[in-house]
PDB file of C-alpha atoms and ligand atoms in Angstrom:
ATOM      1  CA  MET A 111      17.213 -45.714  47.881  1.00 96.00           C
ATOM      2  CA  VAL A 112      17.850 -43.418  44.896  1.00 98.00           C
ATOM      3  CA  ILE A 113      21.534 -42.734  44.354  1.00 98.00           C
ATOM      4  CA  GLU A 114      23.093 -40.244  41.967  1.00 98.00           C
ATOM      5  CA  VAL A 115      26.704 -39.117  41.639  1.00 98.00           C
ATOM      6  CA  VAL A 116      28.375 -35.865  40.678  1.00 97.00           C
ATOM      7  CA  ARG A 117      32.040 -35.464  39.849  1.00 94.00           C
ATOM      8  CA  ILE A 118      33.354 -31.984  40.525  1.00 92.00           C
ATOM      9  CA  GLY A 119      36.618 -30.143  40.002  1.00 77.00           C
ATOM     10  CA  GLN A 120      38.831 -30.171  36.990  1.00 67.00           C
ATOM     11  CA  ARG A 121      42.056 -32.005  36.516  1.00 72.00           C
ATOM     12  CA  LEU A 122      44.881 -29.997  35.003  1.00 70.00           C
ATOM     13  CA  VAL A 123      45.211 -32.753  32.454  1.00 74.00           C
ATOM     14  CA  ARG A 124      41.917 -34.394  31.542  1.00 76.00           C
ATOM     15  CA  ASP A 125      41.941 -38.054  32.456  1.00 83.00           C
ATOM     16  CA  ASP A 126      39.172 -39.772  30.531  1.00 87.00           C
ATOM     17  CA  ARG A 127      40.043 -43.200  31.850  1.00 91.00           C
ATOM     18  CA  VAL A 128      39.477 -42.217  35.478  1.00 92.00           C
ATOM     19  CA  THR A 129      36.303 -40.333  34.536  1.00 91.00           C
ATOM     20  CA  THR A 130      35.012 -43.367  32.645  1.00 94.00           C
ATOM     21  CA  HIS A 131      35.796 -45.609  35.605  1.00 96.00           C
ATOM     22  CA  VAL A 132      33.933 -43.311  38.009  1.00 96.00           C
ATOM     23  CA  ALA A 133      30.913 -43.654  35.706  1.00 97.00           C
ATOM     24  CA  LEU A 134      31.333 -47.439  35.385  1.00 98.00           C
ATOM     25  CA  VAL A 135      31.535 -47.901  39.153  1.00 98.00           C
ATOM     26  CA  SER A 136      28.492 -45.666  39.658  1.00 98.00           C
ATOM     27  CA  ARG A 137      26.473 -47.808  37.224  1.00 98.00           C
ATOM     28  CA  ALA A 138      27.683 -51.199  38.402  1.00 98.00           C
ATOM     29  CA  PHE A 139      27.257 -50.303  42.079  1.00 98.00           C
ATOM     30  CA  GLY A 140      23.657 -49.174  41.833  1.00 98.00           C
ATOM     31  CA  ALA A 141      23.614 -45.428  41.084  1.00 98.00           C
ATOM     32  CA  GLU A 142      21.114 -44.226  38.488  1.00 98.00           C
ATOM     33  CA  ARG A 143      22.902 -41.237  37.037  1.00 98.00           C
ATOM     34  CA  ILE A 144      26.161 -39.321  37.024  1.00 97.00           C
ATOM     35  CA  PHE A 145      26.633 -35.607  36.452  1.00 97.00           C
ATOM     36  CA  MET A 146      30.033 -34.549  35.206  1.00 93.00           C
ATOM     37  CA  THR A 147      31.783 -31.423  34.047  1.00 87.00           C
ATOM     38  CA  GLU A 148      34.394 -33.141  31.895  1.00 79.00           C
ATOM     39  CA  ILE A 149      32.595 -33.181  28.596  1.00 76.00           C
ATOM     40  CA  ASN A 150      33.747 -35.993  26.366  1.00 85.00           C
ATOM     41  CA  PRO A 151      31.055 -37.535  24.175  1.00 89.00           C
ATOM     42  CA  GLU A 152      33.097 -40.765  23.966  1.00 92.00           C
ATOM     43  CA  ILE A 153      32.385 -41.443  27.659  1.00 93.00           C
ATOM     44  CA  LYS A 154      28.668 -41.168  26.963  1.00 94.00           C
ATOM     45  CA  ASP A 155      29.069 -43.535  23.981  1.00 95.00           C
ATOM     46  CA  THR A 156      31.013 -46.050  26.084  1.00 95.00           C
ATOM     47  CA  LEU A 157      28.373 -46.110  28.807  1.00 96.00           C
ATOM     48  CA  GLY A 158      25.598 -46.224  26.198  1.00 97.00           C
ATOM     49  CA  LYS A 159      27.170 -49.352  24.697  1.00 97.00           C
ATOM     50  CA  ILE A 160      27.532 -50.905  28.154  1.00 98.00           C
ATOM     51  CA  ASN A 161      23.836 -50.267  28.851  1.00 98.00           C
ATOM     52  CA  ASP A 162      22.904 -51.741  25.483  1.00 97.00           C
ATOM     53  CA  THR A 163      24.856 -54.948  26.070  1.00 97.00           C
ATOM     54  CA  TRP A 164      24.511 -55.401  29.806  1.00 98.00           C
ATOM     55  CA  GLY A 165      21.179 -53.687  30.466  1.00 98.00           C
ATOM     56  CA  GLY A 166      19.770 -50.949  32.633  1.00 98.00           C
ATOM     57  CA  SER A 167      19.300 -47.287  31.928  1.00 97.00           C
ATOM     58  CA  PHE A 168      22.220 -45.574  33.670  1.00 98.00           C
ATOM     59  CA  GLU A 169      22.515 -41.969  32.512  1.00 97.00           C
ATOM     60  CA  ILE A 170      25.346 -39.485  32.065  1.00 96.00           C
ATOM     61  CA  GLU A 171      24.558 -35.790  32.153  1.00 96.00           C
ATOM     62  CA  PHE A 172      27.137 -33.193  31.224  1.00 93.00           C
ATOM     63  CA  ILE A 173      26.907 -30.031  33.326  1.00 94.00           C
ATOM     64  CA  ASP A 174      28.638 -26.650  33.092  1.00 92.00           C
ATOM     65  CA  SER A 175      29.221 -26.328  36.806  1.00 92.00           C
ATOM     66  CA  TRP A 176      28.568 -28.399  39.900  1.00 94.00           C
ATOM     67  CA  LYS A 177      26.872 -25.859  42.175  1.00 95.00           C
ATOM     68  CA  PRO A 178      23.458 -25.508  40.469  1.00 97.00           C
ATOM     69  CA  ILE A 179      22.978 -29.297  40.399  1.00 97.00           C
ATOM     70  CA  VAL A 180      23.958 -29.716  44.058  1.00 97.00           C
ATOM     71  CA  LYS A 181      21.550 -26.925  45.063  1.00 97.00           C
ATOM     72  CA  LYS A 182      18.744 -28.299  42.866  1.00 98.00           C
ATOM     73  CA  LYS A 183      19.133 -31.804  44.286  1.00 98.00           C
ATOM     74  CA  LYS A 184      19.084 -30.449  47.845  1.00 97.00           C
ATOM     75  CA  GLU A 185      15.777 -28.733  47.039  1.00 97.00           C
ATOM     76  CA  GLU A 186      14.463 -32.058  45.716  1.00 98.00           C
ATOM     77  CA  GLY A 187      15.220 -33.684  49.068  1.00 98.00           C
ATOM     78  CA  PHE A 188      18.510 -35.376  48.215  1.00 98.00           C
ATOM     79  CA  LYS A 189      21.098 -35.549  50.971  1.00 98.00           C
ATOM     80  CA  ILE A 190      24.577 -34.581  49.802  1.00 98.00           C
ATOM     81  CA  VAL A 191      27.421 -36.953  50.681  1.00 98.00           C
ATOM     82  CA  HIS A 192      30.797 -35.463  49.842  1.00 98.00           C
ATOM     83  CA  LEU A 193      33.682 -37.932  49.765  1.00 98.00           C
ATOM     84  CA  SER A 194      36.817 -36.395  51.232  1.00 98.00           C
ATOM     85  CA  MET A 195      39.755 -37.784  53.149  1.00 98.00           C
ATOM     86  CA  TYR A 196      39.177 -34.963  55.679  1.00 98.00           C
ATOM     87  CA  GLY A 197      35.620 -36.058  56.413  1.00 98.00           C
ATOM     88  CA  GLU A 198      34.173 -38.061  59.304  1.00 98.00           C
ATOM     89  CA  LYS A 199      34.969 -41.766  59.363  1.00 98.00           C
ATOM     90  CA  ILE A 200      32.834 -43.872  57.059  1.00 98.00           C
ATOM     91  CA  ASN A 201      32.534 -46.411  59.896  1.00 98.00           C
ATOM     92  CA  ASP A 202      30.769 -43.729  61.972  1.00 98.00           C
ATOM     93  CA  ALA A 203      28.646 -42.199  59.202  1.00 98.00           C
ATOM     94  CA  GLN A 204      27.421 -45.239  57.279  1.00 98.00           C
ATOM     95  CA  GLU A 205      24.500 -46.109  59.550  1.00 98.00           C
ATOM     96  CA  GLU A 206      22.922 -42.625  59.317  1.00 98.00           C
ATOM     97  CA  ILE A 207      23.489 -42.468  55.555  1.00 98.00           C
ATOM     98  CA  ARG A 208      21.747 -45.834  55.062  1.00 98.00           C
ATOM     99  CA  LYS A 209      18.558 -44.309  56.500  1.00 98.00           C
ATOM    100  CA  GLU A 210      18.374 -41.636  53.775  1.00 98.00           C
ATOM    101  CA  GLU A 211      16.069 -42.088  50.796  1.00 98.00           C
ATOM    102  CA  LYS A 212      17.834 -40.003  48.170  1.00 98.00           C
ATOM    103  CA  LEU A 213      21.557 -39.407  47.948  1.00 98.00           C
ATOM    104  CA  LEU A 214      23.739 -37.272  45.742  1.00 98.00           C
ATOM    105  CA  ILE A 215      27.317 -38.452  46.165  1.00 98.00           C
ATOM    106  CA  VAL A 216      29.974 -35.873  45.349  1.00 98.00           C
ATOM    107  CA  VAL A 217      33.455 -36.965  44.358  1.00 97.00           C
ATOM    108  CA  GLY A 218      36.307 -34.649  43.470  1.00 94.00           C
ATOM    109  CA  ALA A 219      38.862 -34.743  40.724  1.00 90.00           C
ATOM    110  CA  GLU A 220      41.917 -32.675  41.638  1.00 80.00           C
ATOM    111  CA  LYS A 221      40.873 -29.378  43.203  1.00 81.00           C
ATOM    112  CA  VAL A 222      37.722 -29.372  45.311  1.00 91.00           C
ATOM    113  CA  PRO A 223      36.114 -25.994  46.104  1.00 93.00           C
ATOM    114  CA  ARG A 224      35.821 -25.223  49.834  1.00 94.00           C
ATOM    115  CA  GLU A 225      32.139 -24.449  49.514  1.00 95.00           C
ATOM    116  CA  ILE A 226      31.208 -28.089  48.960  1.00 96.00           C
ATOM    117  CA  TYR A 227      32.187 -28.872  52.563  1.00 97.00           C
ATOM    118  CA  GLU A 228      29.495 -26.445  53.768  1.00 97.00           C
ATOM    119  CA  LEU A 229      26.849 -27.540  51.275  1.00 97.00           C
ATOM    120  CA  ALA A 230      27.287 -31.235  52.075  1.00 98.00           C
ATOM    121  CA  ASP A 231      25.070 -32.970  54.630  1.00 98.00           C
ATOM    122  CA  TYR A 232      27.845 -35.500  55.174  1.00 98.00           C
ATOM    123  CA  ASN A 233      31.568 -35.133  54.525  1.00 98.00           C
ATOM    124  CA  VAL A 234      32.819 -38.703  54.595  1.00 98.00           C
ATOM    125  CA  GLY A 235      36.355 -40.077  54.617  1.00 98.00           C
ATOM    126  CA  VAL A 236      37.107 -43.580  53.420  1.00 98.00           C
ATOM    127  CA  GLY A 237      40.154 -43.666  55.628  1.00 98.00           C
ATOM    128  CA  SER A 238      42.112 -40.474  56.238  1.00 98.00           C
ATOM    129  CA  GLN A 239      44.724 -41.092  53.588  1.00 98.00           C
ATOM    130  CA  PRO A 240      44.564 -39.800  50.030  1.00 96.00           C
ATOM    131  CA  HIS A 241      43.634 -42.389  47.435  1.00 97.00           C
ATOM    132  CA  SER A 242      41.173 -42.221  44.573  1.00 95.00           C
ATOM    133  CA  GLU A 243      37.623 -41.162  43.778  1.00 96.00           C
ATOM    134  CA  ILE A 244      37.056 -44.532  42.131  1.00 97.00           C
ATOM    135  CA  SER A 245      37.908 -46.532  45.248  1.00 98.00           C
ATOM    136  CA  ALA A 246      36.217 -44.094  47.657  1.00 98.00           C
ATOM    137  CA  LEU A 247      33.015 -44.215  45.611  1.00 98.00           C
ATOM    138  CA  ALA A 248      32.990 -48.007  45.326  1.00 98.00           C
ATOM    139  CA  ILE A 249      33.511 -48.474  49.056  1.00 98.00           C
ATOM    140  CA  LEU A 250      30.846 -45.929  50.024  1.00 98.00           C
ATOM    141  CA  LEU A 251      28.319 -47.467  47.617  1.00 98.00           C
ATOM    142  CA  ASP A 252      29.051 -50.919  48.988  1.00 98.00           C
ATOM    143  CA  ARG A 253      28.866 -49.847  52.644  1.00 98.00           C
ATOM    144  CA  ILE A 254      25.535 -48.057  52.274  1.00 98.00           C
ATOM    145  CA  GLN A 255      23.886 -50.819  50.266  1.00 98.00           C
ATOM    146  CA  LYS A 256      25.581 -53.686  52.145  1.00 98.00           C
ATOM    147  CA  GLY A 257      26.274 -55.617  48.924  1.00 98.00           C
ATOM    148  CA  GLN A 258      22.612 -55.557  47.855  1.00 98.00           C
ATOM    149  CA  GLN A 259      23.582 -53.578  44.737  1.00 98.00           C
ATOM    150  CA  PHE A 260      24.930 -56.847  43.318  1.00 98.00           C
ATOM    151  CA  GLU A 261      21.493 -58.469  43.532  1.00 97.00           C
ATOM    152  CA  LYS A 262      19.976 -55.780  41.343  1.00 96.00           C
ATOM    153  CA  GLU A 263      18.767 -56.740  37.853  1.00 96.00           C
ATOM    154  CA  PHE A 264      19.819 -54.710  34.817  1.00 98.00           C
ATOM    155  CA  PRO A 265      16.716 -55.010  32.617  1.00 96.00           C
ATOM    156  CA  ASN A 266      16.644 -55.435  28.846  1.00 95.00           C
ATOM    157  CA  ALA A 267      20.208 -56.750  28.565  1.00 97.00           C
ATOM    158  CA  LYS A 268      21.554 -58.455  25.444  1.00 96.00           C
ATOM    159  CA  ARG A 269      23.888 -60.471  27.592  1.00 97.00           C
ATOM    160  CA  LYS A 270      23.611 -61.676  31.154  1.00 96.00           C
ATOM    161  CA  ILE A 271      26.364 -63.359  33.105  1.00 97.00           C
ATOM    162  CA  ILE A 272      25.400 -66.455  35.043  1.00 97.00           C
ATOM    163  CA  PRO A 273      28.002 -66.463  37.809  1.00 97.00           C
ATOM    164  CA  THR A 274      29.979 -69.655  37.845  1.00 97.00           C
ATOM    165  CA  LYS A 275      32.940 -71.025  39.776  1.00 97.00           C
ATOM    166  CA  THR A 276      34.759 -72.062  36.617  1.00 97.00           C
ATOM    167  CA  GLY A 277      34.798 -70.683  33.092  1.00 96.00           C
ATOM    168  CA  LYS A 278      32.308 -68.218  31.660  1.00 96.00           C
ATOM    169  CA  ASN A 279      28.574 -68.642  31.361  1.00 97.00           C
ATOM    170  CA  VAL A 280      26.810 -65.898  29.419  1.00 97.00           C
ATOM    171  CA  GLN A 281      23.113 -66.006  28.594  1.00 95.00           C
ATOM    172  CA  VAL A 282      22.281 -64.301  25.278  1.00 95.00           C
ATOM    173  CA  ASN A 283      18.903 -62.657  24.868  1.00 91.00           C
ATOM    174  CA  GLU A 284      18.071 -63.575  21.230  1.00 82.00           C
ATOM    175  CA  THR A 285      15.288 -61.003  21.018  1.00 86.00           C
ATOM    176  CA  ARG A 286      17.806 -58.229  21.668  1.00 74.00           C
ATOM    177  CA  ASP A 287      20.474 -59.189  19.067  1.00 63.00           C
TER     178      ASP A 287
HETATM  179  N1  LIG B  65      43.990 -33.258  47.056  1.00 93.46           N
HETATM  180  C1  LIG B  65      42.637 -33.400  46.692  1.00 93.46           C
HETATM  181  C2  LIG B  65      41.723 -32.734  47.691  1.00 93.46           C
HETATM  182  O1  LIG B  65      42.192 -32.333  48.738  1.00 93.46           O
HETATM  183  O2  LIG B  65      40.545 -32.621  47.431  1.00 93.46           O
HETATM  184  C3  LIG B  65      42.362 -34.916  46.583  1.00 93.46           C
HETATM  185  C4  LIG B  65      41.894 -35.288  45.251  1.00 93.46           C
HETATM  186  S1  LIG B  65      41.633 -37.036  45.058  1.00 93.46           S
HETATM  187  C5  LIG B  65      42.724 -37.498  43.785  1.00 93.46           C
HETATM  188  C6  LIG B  65      40.120 -37.044  44.206  1.00 93.46           C
HETATM  189  C7  LIG B  65      38.935 -37.353  45.032  1.00 93.46           C
HETATM  190  O3  LIG B  65      39.010 -38.660  45.529  1.00 93.46           O
HETATM  191  C8  LIG B  65      38.659 -36.499  46.241  1.00 93.46           C
HETATM  192  O4  LIG B  65      38.109 -35.254  45.927  1.00 93.46           O
HETATM  193  C9  LIG B  65      37.683 -37.379  47.013  1.00 93.46           C
HETATM  194  O5  LIG B  65      36.360 -37.258  46.518  1.00 93.46           O
HETATM  195  C10 LIG B  65      38.218 -38.784  46.709  1.00 93.46           C
HETATM  196  N2  LIG B  65      39.059 -39.307  47.778  1.00 93.46           N
HETATM  197  C11 LIG B  65      40.393 -39.514  47.769  1.00 93.46           C
HETATM  198  N3  LIG B  65      40.793 -40.030  48.925  1.00 93.46           N
HETATM  199  C12 LIG B  65      39.702 -40.156  49.710  1.00 93.46           C
HETATM  200  C13 LIG B  65      39.459 -40.633  51.034  1.00 93.46           C
HETATM  201  N4  LIG B  65      40.445 -41.085  51.805  1.00 93.46           N
HETATM  202  N5  LIG B  65      38.194 -40.613  51.483  1.00 93.46           N
HETATM  203  C14 LIG B  65      37.171 -40.166  50.724  1.00 93.46           C
HETATM  204  N6  LIG B  65      37.341 -39.709  49.474  1.00 93.46           N
HETATM  205  C15 LIG B  65      38.579 -39.699  48.970  1.00 93.46           C
END
């Protein structure tokens, strides 16, 4: 399954930490790319450094507005999953979503335009209480991949963690240092 993420809507006050965390969760939970409207080159640098150390080729693309990318992805055969507390229950939607081959997951920041509800193939609520795009995204990505995202390799890493019950075990790739 190919998974990409787009973050739409603007916060009144830009919150780079939340934006960075949305990107980090996307990468760590198996998405290939995130599109975002909050343009801060530092976020791209941060994720670039993470890729360099921990591997993989996760990409950030800055966009001027969300609509053209959502429409383009629909034309390319992506199904649009919009995360919203008003949406159908994730417990009911997850099975259908798992069958899709290409997903564009839409998360909001503060104000979400009405139109996205009509453009989405699935409007999905992770519970019907307001919480956060970071948690909603992580839970959706986990539900649709059933934990398999954590088996994925991140190629060409400088460092690789060997999971251990005690302490820290990190394998260093000498050819990459
Ligand atoms: N009041 C905003 C609205 O009505 O769109 C909520 C903004 S919330 C801080 C930011 C984003 O987190 C939402 O746009 C949505 O993508 C996600 N989110 C928050 N709670 C959610 C929930 N219970 N289920 C799914 N997504 C949720």
